[in-house]
Amino acid sequence: MAGSLTAIEVAAYERDGYFFPRRVMAAERAAELADRIGDLERRFSDRYPVAALLRAAPSMVVPFVDGLMREAAIVDAVETILGPDVMVWATDFFIKEAGSPRFVSWHQDLTYWGLSSAEQVTAWIAFTPANPETGCMRFIAGSHAHGIVRHEETYAPDNILSRGQTIAGIEDEGAVDVVLAPGEVSLHHGRMFHASGPNRSGSRRIGLAIRYIPPSVRQVIGKRDYAALVRGEDRFGHFDAPPRPKADFAEDAVAFARRALADVESYIYEGAKPDARRYTDVAAGKPA
Ligand SMILES: O=C(O)CCC(=O)C(=O)O
């Protein structure tokens, strides 16, 4: 398949826990999608908690995100790692405004997700330049070989992560900057130690994280969880399929996303301080 990783690229992913860069769309299209995000914010923010929905469940409410997570250029690459059956468990936009101090502390994605297996790959697509100035991700090569390590819950105000969860003692000097041009993607393993710094540039940094799993994975903490089959077959039935959105922020799609996020919140924030619950306002229908 056109987008598959080569054997050498798969070996690099297995050794390092990440692979980048890979072009999945033209720079012009990425710029156009970045503009569409701004357009959605302008059109719908008076009615809906747009920032929170883009952060927590964009593929449930925006058709172009639902389409993008199914595109062969991305799924072919993921299939080489996860196998022929591929689901999307979640999508999240990470948007850092120009000059924003907001950052992401060192963490492992799978820490709080309640998934039964470490077979999970994130594809992070750059809609705008991702580099040290704009606050690109940073990876520690080979760190996916650890189990889930202890995370301290700091609740630091500028930390984009809801609990401010942090792996202590990571030496930044050893980290790899995940520099991506618009339209390029990075792939990372669910146990990868990763972080990102503030956006010191004069423009917005926009990335879309797509969380892929094979259908054999189960939710082991929550009662109900959601994932969309994007390739092959689901022979397990562990997840409910979210309906595909037909129009931007359509009322029924927003209502479904709110219900799904309330279900997810019931387990993902177990033990967290109440104000860490980033889905609460979405579920309750308050503006973000
Ligand atoms: O976009 C960022 O700065 C961080 C993204 C991240 O932590 C992730 O995709 O897992």
CSV table of C-alpha atoms and ligand atoms in Angstrom, one decimal:
chain,number,residue,atom,x,y,z
A,1,MET,CA,0.0,0.0,0.0
A,2,ALA,CA,1.2,3.4,-0.9
A,3,GLY,CA,1.4,4.8,2.6
A,4,SER,CA,2.9,1.8,4.3
A,5,LEU,CA,6.1,2.1,6.3
A,6,THR,CA,9.1,0.2,4.9
A,7,ALA,CA,10.7,-2.6,7.0
A,8,ILE,CA,13.5,-0.2,8.0
A,9,GLU,CA,10.9,2.4,9.1
A,10,VAL,CA,9.0,-0.2,11.2
A,11,ALA,CA,12.3,-1.3,12.8
A,12,ALA,CA,13.0,2.4,13.6
A,13,TYR,CA,9.5,2.7,15.2
A,14,GLU,CA,10.0,-0.4,17.2
A,15,ARG,CA,13.4,0.6,18.4
A,16,ASP,CA,12.6,4.3,19.2
A,17,GLY,CA,8.9,4.2,19.8
A,18,TYR,CA,8.3,6.9,17.2
A,19,PHE,CA,8.6,7.6,13.5
A,20,PHE,CA,8.6,11.0,11.7
A,21,PRO,CA,8.4,12.9,9.5
A,22,ARG,CA,6.0,11.5,6.9
A,23,ARG,CA,4.1,13.7,4.5
A,24,VAL,CA,0.4,12.9,4.4
A,25,MET,CA,-1.0,15.9,2.6
A,26,ALA,CA,0.2,19.0,0.7
A,27,ALA,CA,1.3,22.0,2.7
A,28,GLU,CA,-1.5,24.0,1.0
A,29,ARG,CA,-4.2,21.6,2.2
A,30,ALA,CA,-2.8,21.7,5.8
A,31,ALA,CA,-3.0,25.5,5.7
A,32,GLU,CA,-6.5,25.4,4.4
A,33,LEU,CA,-7.5,23.0,7.2
A,34,ALA,CA,-5.9,25.4,9.8
A,35,ASP,CA,-8.1,28.2,8.4
A,36,ARG,CA,-11.2,26.0,8.6
A,37,ILE,CA,-10.5,25.5,12.4
A,38,GLY,CA,-10.6,29.3,12.8
A,39,ASP,CA,-13.8,29.4,10.7
A,40,LEU,CA,-15.5,26.8,12.9
A,41,GLU,CA,-14.5,28.8,16.0
A,42,ARG,CA,-16.0,32.0,14.5
A,43,ARG,CA,-19.2,30.3,13.4
A,44,PHE,CA,-20.1,28.1,16.3
A,45,SER,CA,-18.6,29.5,19.5
A,46,ASP,CA,-21.7,31.5,20.4
A,47,ARG,CA,-23.7,28.2,20.5
A,48,TYR,CA,-21.3,25.5,21.6
A,49,PRO,CA,-18.2,25.0,23.7
A,50,VAL,CA,-16.2,24.8,20.4
A,51,ALA,CA,-12.7,24.8,22.0
A,52,ALA,CA,-13.5,22.0,24.3
A,53,LEU,CA,-15.2,19.9,21.6
A,54,LEU,CA,-12.2,20.4,19.3
A,55,ARG,CA,-9.9,19.4,22.1
A,56,ALA,CA,-11.9,16.3,23.2
A,57,ALA,CA,-13.9,14.9,20.3
A,58,PRO,CA,-13.4,16.7,17.0
A,59,SER,CA,-14.1,13.6,14.8
A,60,MET,CA,-17.6,13.3,16.4
A,61,VAL,CA,-18.6,16.8,15.3
A,62,VAL,CA,-16.5,17.9,12.3
A,63,PRO,CA,-16.8,15.8,9.1
A,64,PHE,CA,-13.4,16.8,7.8
A,65,VAL,CA,-11.7,15.3,10.9
A,66,ASP,CA,-13.8,12.1,10.6
A,67,GLY,CA,-12.6,11.9,7.0
A,68,LEU,CA,-9.0,12.6,7.7
A,69,MET,CA,-8.6,9.9,10.3
A,70,ARG,CA,-9.8,7.4,7.6
A,71,GLU,CA,-7.4,8.6,4.9
A,72,ALA,CA,-5.2,5.9,3.4
A,73,ALA,CA,-2.0,8.0,3.6
A,74,ILE,CA,-2.3,7.8,7.4
A,75,VAL,CA,-4.0,4.5,8.0
A,76,ASP,CA,-1.6,2.6,5.7
A,77,ALA,CA,1.3,3.7,7.9
A,78,VAL,CA,-0.6,2.8,11.1
A,79,GLU,CA,-1.6,-0.6,9.6
A,80,THR,CA,2.1,-1.5,9.2
A,81,ILE,CA,2.4,-1.2,13.0
A,82,LEU,CA,-1.0,-2.3,14.3
A,83,GLY,CA,-2.0,-4.9,11.7
A,84,PRO,CA,-4.9,-5.0,9.2
A,85,ASP,CA,-7.8,-4.1,11.6
A,86,VAL,CA,-7.6,-0.5,12.8
A,87,MET,CA,-9.9,1.7,15.0
A,88,VAL,CA,-9.8,5.3,16.1
A,89,TRP,CA,-10.3,5.5,19.8
A,90,ALA,CA,-10.0,9.3,20.1
A,91,THR,CA,-9.0,12.5,18.3
A,92,ASP,CA,-7.8,15.7,20.0
A,93,PHE,CA,-6.7,19.0,18.6
A,94,PHE,CA,-3.7,20.6,20.4
A,95,ILE,CA,-3.9,24.3,19.7
A,96,LYS,CA,-1.3,26.7,21.1
A,97,GLU,CA,-2.1,30.3,20.5
A,98,ALA,CA,0.7,32.7,19.4
A,99,GLY,CA,2.9,33.6,22.4
A,100,SER,CA,1.0,31.2,24.7
A,101,PRO,CA,2.9,29.9,27.8
A,102,ARG,CA,0.8,26.7,27.7
A,103,PHE,CA,2.9,23.5,27.6
A,104,VAL,CA,2.6,19.8,27.9
A,105,SER,CA,4.6,18.1,30.7
A,106,TRP,CA,6.5,14.8,30.3
A,107,HIS,CA,3.9,12.0,30.2
A,108,GLN,CA,2.9,8.7,28.8
A,109,ASP,CA,-0.5,8.8,27.0
A,110,LEU,CA,-1.8,5.4,28.2
A,111,THR,CA,-1.5,6.3,31.9
A,112,TYR,CA,-5.2,7.2,32.5
A,113,TRP,CA,-6.9,5.8,29.4
A,114,GLY,CA,-8.0,2.4,30.8
A,115,LEU,CA,-7.0,0.5,27.7
A,116,SER,CA,-6.1,-3.2,28.1
A,117,SER,CA,-3.0,-3.1,25.9
A,118,ALA,CA,-0.1,-0.9,24.9
A,119,GLU,CA,-0.8,-1.6,21.3
A,120,GLN,CA,-1.7,2.1,20.6
A,121,VAL,CA,-0.3,4.5,18.1
A,122,THR,CA,-0.9,8.3,17.9
A,123,ALA,CA,-0.6,10.0,14.5
A,124,TRP,CA,0.0,13.7,15.2
A,125,ILE,CA,-0.7,15.8,12.1
A,126,ALA,CA,0.9,19.3,11.8
A,127,PHE,CA,-1.6,21.8,10.3
A,128,THR,CA,1.0,24.6,11.0
A,129,PRO,CA,4.8,24.5,11.5
A,130,ALA,CA,5.8,22.4,14.6
A,131,ASN,CA,9.3,23.3,15.8
A,132,PRO,CA,11.0,24.4,19.0
A,133,GLU,CA,9.8,28.0,18.6
A,134,THR,CA,6.1,27.0,18.2
A,135,GLY,CA,6.3,24.4,20.9
A,136,CYS,CA,6.6,21.1,19.0
A,137,MET,CA,6.5,17.7,20.8
A,138,ARG,CA,9.6,16.2,22.2
A,139,PHE,CA,10.3,12.5,22.5
A,140,ILE,CA,12.7,10.4,24.5
A,141,ALA,CA,13.9,7.7,22.1
A,142,GLY,CA,13.3,4.2,23.4
A,143,SER,CA,11.2,5.2,26.4
A,144,HIS,CA,8.2,3.2,25.2
A,145,ALA,CA,10.1,0.1,26.4
A,146,HIS,CA,9.3,1.1,30.0
A,147,GLY,CA,6.0,0.1,31.6
A,148,ILE,CA,3.8,3.0,32.7
A,149,VAL,CA,5.9,4.9,35.2
A,150,ARG,CA,4.8,7.1,38.2
A,151,HIS,CA,3.2,10.4,37.2
A,152,GLU,CA,3.0,13.2,39.7
A,153,GLU,CA,-0.3,15.2,39.5
A,154,THR,CA,0.8,18.9,39.6
A,155,TYR,CA,-2.4,20.7,38.2
A,156,ALA,CA,0.0,23.4,37.0
A,157,PRO,CA,-2.2,26.2,35.5
A,158,ASP,CA,-0.5,26.5,32.1
A,159,ASN,CA,-0.2,22.7,31.6
A,160,ILE,CA,-2.5,21.6,28.9
A,161,LEU,CA,-2.8,18.1,30.5
A,162,SER,CA,-5.8,18.1,32.7
A,163,ARG,CA,-4.1,16.7,35.8
A,164,GLY,CA,-0.8,18.4,35.0
A,165,GLN,CA,0.6,14.8,35.2
A,166,THR,CA,4.4,14.8,35.0
A,167,ILE,CA,7.1,12.2,35.0
A,168,ALA,CA,9.8,13.6,37.2
A,169,GLY,CA,13.5,13.8,36.4
A,170,ILE,CA,13.5,13.7,32.6
A,171,GLU,CA,16.6,15.2,31.1
A,172,ASP,CA,15.5,17.6,28.4
A,173,GLU,CA,18.9,17.5,26.7
A,174,GLY,CA,18.3,13.9,25.6
A,175,ALA,CA,15.0,14.7,24.0
A,176,VAL,CA,14.3,14.7,20.2
A,177,ASP,CA,12.4,17.7,18.8
A,178,VAL,CA,9.6,16.5,16.6
A,179,VAL,CA,9.9,19.1,13.9
A,180,LEU,CA,7.2,18.9,11.3
A,181,ALA,CA,6.2,21.0,8.4
A,182,PRO,CA,2.5,21.6,7.7
A,183,GLY,CA,1.0,18.4,6.2
A,184,GLU,CA,3.5,16.1,7.9
A,185,VAL,CA,2.8,13.5,10.5
A,186,SER,CA,4.6,11.9,13.4
A,187,LEU,CA,3.7,8.5,14.9
A,188,HIS,CA,4.3,7.7,18.5
A,189,HIS,CA,3.7,4.7,20.8
A,190,GLY,CA,1.3,5.0,23.7
A,191,ARG,CA,4.0,4.6,26.3
A,192,MET,CA,6.4,7.1,24.7
A,193,PHE,CA,7.7,9.7,27.2
A,194,HIS,CA,6.8,13.0,25.5
A,195,ALA,CA,6.2,16.7,26.2
A,196,SER,CA,6.0,20.1,24.4
A,197,GLY,CA,7.0,23.6,25.3
A,198,PRO,CA,5.3,27.0,25.0
A,199,ASN,CA,4.6,28.7,21.7
A,200,ARG,CA,7.1,31.6,21.5
A,201,SER,CA,6.2,32.3,17.9
A,202,GLY,CA,3.8,35.0,16.5
A,203,SER,CA,1.4,32.4,15.0
A,204,ARG,CA,-0.9,29.7,16.2
A,205,ARG,CA,0.4,26.1,16.4
A,206,ILE,CA,-2.3,23.5,15.4
A,207,GLY,CA,-1.8,19.8,15.6
A,208,LEU,CA,-4.4,17.0,15.4
A,209,ALA,CA,-3.7,13.8,17.4
A,210,ILE,CA,-5.4,10.7,16.2
A,211,ARG,CA,-5.3,7.7,18.6
A,212,TYR,CA,-5.3,4.4,16.8
A,213,ILE,CA,-5.8,0.9,18.3
A,214,PRO,CA,-6.5,-2.6,17.1
A,215,PRO,CA,-10.1,-3.9,17.8
A,216,SER,CA,-8.7,-6.5,20.3
A,217,VAL,CA,-8.0,-3.7,22.8
A,218,ARG,CA,-10.6,-3.4,25.6
A,219,GLN,CA,-11.7,-0.6,28.0
A,220,VAL,CA,-10.9,-2.1,31.4
A,221,ILE,CA,-11.9,0.8,33.8
A,222,GLY,CA,-15.0,2.4,32.1
A,223,LYS,CA,-18.3,0.6,31.5
A,224,ARG,CA,-18.7,2.1,28.0
A,225,ASP,CA,-16.2,3.3,25.5
A,226,TYR,CA,-16.3,4.4,21.9
A,227,ALA,CA,-14.1,3.7,18.8
A,228,ALA,CA,-14.6,3.9,15.0
A,229,LEU,CA,-13.5,1.1,12.7
A,230,VAL,CA,-11.4,2.7,9.9
A,231,ARG,CA,-9.9,-0.3,8.3
A,232,GLY,CA,-10.5,-4.1,8.2
A,233,GLU,CA,-12.8,-5.9,10.6
A,234,ASP,CA,-13.9,-5.6,14.2
A,235,ARG,CA,-14.2,-9.3,15.4
A,236,PHE,CA,-14.4,-8.3,19.1
A,237,GLY,CA,-17.2,-5.7,19.5
A,238,HIS,CA,-15.5,-4.1,22.5
A,239,PHE,CA,-16.5,-0.5,21.6
A,240,ASP,CA,-19.6,1.4,20.5
A,241,ALA,CA,-19.2,3.1,17.1
A,242,PRO,CA,-19.9,6.8,17.2
A,243,PRO,CA,-22.2,8.1,14.4
A,244,ARG,CA,-20.3,9.9,11.6
A,245,PRO,CA,-20.9,13.6,11.6
A,246,LYS,CA,-22.7,14.9,8.5
A,247,ALA,CA,-22.3,18.7,9.0
A,248,ASP,CA,-20.1,20.9,11.1
A,249,PHE,CA,-21.4,21.0,14.7
A,250,ALA,CA,-24.7,19.5,13.8
A,251,GLU,CA,-27.0,19.5,16.8
A,252,ASP,CA,-27.4,15.7,17.0
A,253,ALA,CA,-23.7,15.1,16.6
A,254,VAL,CA,-22.9,17.6,19.4
A,255,ALA,CA,-25.5,16.0,21.6
A,256,PHE,CA,-23.9,12.6,21.0
A,257,ALA,CA,-20.4,13.9,21.7
A,258,ARG,CA,-21.6,15.3,25.0
A,259,ARG,CA,-23.1,12.0,26.1
A,260,ALA,CA,-20.0,10.1,25.0
A,261,LEU,CA,-17.7,12.5,26.8
A,262,ALA,CA,-19.8,12.3,30.0
A,263,ASP,CA,-19.4,8.5,29.8
A,264,VAL,CA,-15.6,8.7,29.2
A,265,GLU,CA,-15.3,11.3,32.0
A,266,SER,CA,-16.8,8.9,34.5
A,267,TYR,CA,-13.6,6.8,34.4
A,268,ILE,CA,-10.8,8.9,32.8
A,269,TYR,CA,-10.9,11.4,35.7
A,270,GLU,CA,-11.2,8.9,38.4
A,271,GLY,CA,-9.3,10.2,41.4
A,272,ALA,CA,-8.6,13.6,39.7
A,273,LYS,CA,-9.5,17.0,41.3
A,274,PRO,CA,-13.0,18.1,40.1
A,275,ASP,CA,-11.7,21.1,38.3
A,276,ALA,CA,-9.4,18.9,36.2
A,277,ARG,CA,-12.5,17.4,34.4
A,278,ARG,CA,-12.1,19.0,31.0
A,279,TYR,CA,-15.2,17.3,29.6
A,280,THR,CA,-17.6,18.5,32.3
A,281,ASP,CA,-18.5,21.7,30.7
A,282,VAL,CA,-19.0,20.0,27.3
A,283,ALA,CA,-21.2,17.4,28.8
A,284,ALA,CA,-23.2,20.0,30.8
A,285,GLY,CA,-23.6,22.2,27.8
A,286,LYS,CA,-21.7,25.2,29.2
A,287,PRO,CA,-19.4,27.2,27.1
A,288,ALA,CA,-15.8,26.1,27.3
B,1,LIG,O1,0.6,18.7,20.8
B,1,LIG,C1,1.3,18.7,21.8
B,1,LIG,O2,2.0,19.7,22.2
B,1,LIG,C2,1.2,17.5,22.7
B,1,LIG,C3,0.5,16.4,22.1
B,1,LIG,C4,0.5,15.1,22.9
B,1,LIG,O3,0.9,15.1,24.1
B,1,LIG,C5,0.0,13.9,22.3
B,1,LIG,O4,-0.5,14.0,21.2
B,1,LIG,O5,0.0,12.9,23.0
